Coordinates of C-alpha atoms in Angstrom, one line a residue:
X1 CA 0.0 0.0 0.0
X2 CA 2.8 2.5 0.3
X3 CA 3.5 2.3 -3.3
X4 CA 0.1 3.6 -4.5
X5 CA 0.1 7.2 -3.1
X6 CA 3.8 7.4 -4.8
X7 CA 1.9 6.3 -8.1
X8 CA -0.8 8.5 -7.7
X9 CA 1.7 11.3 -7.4
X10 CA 3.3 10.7 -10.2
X11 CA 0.3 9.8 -11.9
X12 CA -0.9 12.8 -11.1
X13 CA 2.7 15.0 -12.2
X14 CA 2.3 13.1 -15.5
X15 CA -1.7 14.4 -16.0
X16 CA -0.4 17.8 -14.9
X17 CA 3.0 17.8 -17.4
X18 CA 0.7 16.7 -20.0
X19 CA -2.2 19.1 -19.5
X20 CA 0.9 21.9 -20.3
X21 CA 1.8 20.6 -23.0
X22 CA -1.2 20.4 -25.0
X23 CA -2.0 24.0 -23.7
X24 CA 1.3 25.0 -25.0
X25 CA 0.5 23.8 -28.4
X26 CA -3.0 25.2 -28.4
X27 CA -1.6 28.3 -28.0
X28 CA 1.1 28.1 -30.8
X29 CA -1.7 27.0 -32.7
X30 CA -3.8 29.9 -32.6
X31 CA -0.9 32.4 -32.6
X32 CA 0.0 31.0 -36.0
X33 CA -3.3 31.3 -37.1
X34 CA -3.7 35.2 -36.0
X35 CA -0.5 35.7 -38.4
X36 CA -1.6 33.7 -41.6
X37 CA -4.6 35.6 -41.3
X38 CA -2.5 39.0 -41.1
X39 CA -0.4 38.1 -43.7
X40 CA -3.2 37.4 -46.2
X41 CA -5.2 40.3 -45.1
X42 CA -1.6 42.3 -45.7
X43 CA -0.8 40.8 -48.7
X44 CA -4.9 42.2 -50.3
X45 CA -3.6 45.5 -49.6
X46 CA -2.2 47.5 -52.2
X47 CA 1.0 49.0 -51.5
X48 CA 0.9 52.4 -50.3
X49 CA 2.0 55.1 -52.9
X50 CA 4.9 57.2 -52.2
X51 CA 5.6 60.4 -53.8
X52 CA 8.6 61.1 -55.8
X53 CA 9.8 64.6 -56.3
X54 CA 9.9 65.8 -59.8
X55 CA 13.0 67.0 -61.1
X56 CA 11.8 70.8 -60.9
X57 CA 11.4 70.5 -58.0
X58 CA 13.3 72.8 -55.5
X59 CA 14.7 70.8 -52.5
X60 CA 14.7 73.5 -49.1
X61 CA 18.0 74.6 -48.1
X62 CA 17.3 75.5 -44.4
X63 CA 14.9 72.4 -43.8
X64 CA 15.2 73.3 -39.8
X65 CA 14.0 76.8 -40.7
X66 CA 11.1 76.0 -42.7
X67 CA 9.9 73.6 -40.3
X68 CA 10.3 76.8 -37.8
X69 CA 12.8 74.9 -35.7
X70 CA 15.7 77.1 -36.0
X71 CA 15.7 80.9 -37.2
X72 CA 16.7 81.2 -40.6
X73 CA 20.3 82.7 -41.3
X74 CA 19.3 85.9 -43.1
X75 CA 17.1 86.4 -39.6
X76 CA 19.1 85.3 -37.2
X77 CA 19.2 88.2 -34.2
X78 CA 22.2 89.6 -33.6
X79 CA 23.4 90.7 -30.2
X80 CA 25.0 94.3 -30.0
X81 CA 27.0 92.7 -26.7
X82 CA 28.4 90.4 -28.7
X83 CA 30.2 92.5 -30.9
X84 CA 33.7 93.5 -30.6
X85 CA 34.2 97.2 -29.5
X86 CA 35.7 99.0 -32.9
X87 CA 37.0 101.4 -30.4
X88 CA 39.2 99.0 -28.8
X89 CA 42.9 99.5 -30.5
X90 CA 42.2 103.2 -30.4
X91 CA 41.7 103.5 -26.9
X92 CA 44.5 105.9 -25.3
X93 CA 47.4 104.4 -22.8
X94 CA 46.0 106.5 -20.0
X95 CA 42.7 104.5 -20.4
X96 CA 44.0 101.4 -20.0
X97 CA 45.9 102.0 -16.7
X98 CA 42.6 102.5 -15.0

């Protein structure tokens, strides 16, 4: 008698392992299904149309600036603090000590 719990637990391990497996392979099952079916429903779509420039067709130069990213060069602010001082190599000796 002490053999048939052991048996029934292994019985019962086996059921269990086997119960996995064929849930395992359901589900590989369906998955492939779902993608046949989305690669025939992709493959009745036409492919999407894509449109070529012609060859008159002016490419942008400042792509960035057009897009209103980044000010274009010809508007680019400039900053009077920036600028050098045109007075500075004329400036007296007498100025300078201070």
């Amino acid at each position: 008698m002490a053999e048939t719990p052991r048996r029934q637990e292994g019985l019962q391990r086996v059921q269990i392992g086997l119960t996995g497996l064929a849930g395992v392979v359901l589900l590989v099952g369906l998955a492939n299904i779902v993608i046949e079916k989305a690669r025939i429903d992709d493959a009745a779509l036409p492919p999407p149309v894509v449109p070529t420039l012609t060859q008159n067709a002016v490419s942008p130069k400042e792509p960035l600036a057009e897009l209103g990213v980044q000010p274009a060069p010809e508007q680019a602010p400039i900053v009077p603090d920036l600028q050098p001082d045109p007075n500075i190599r004329n400036r007296d000796p007498a100025q300078q000590q201070r």
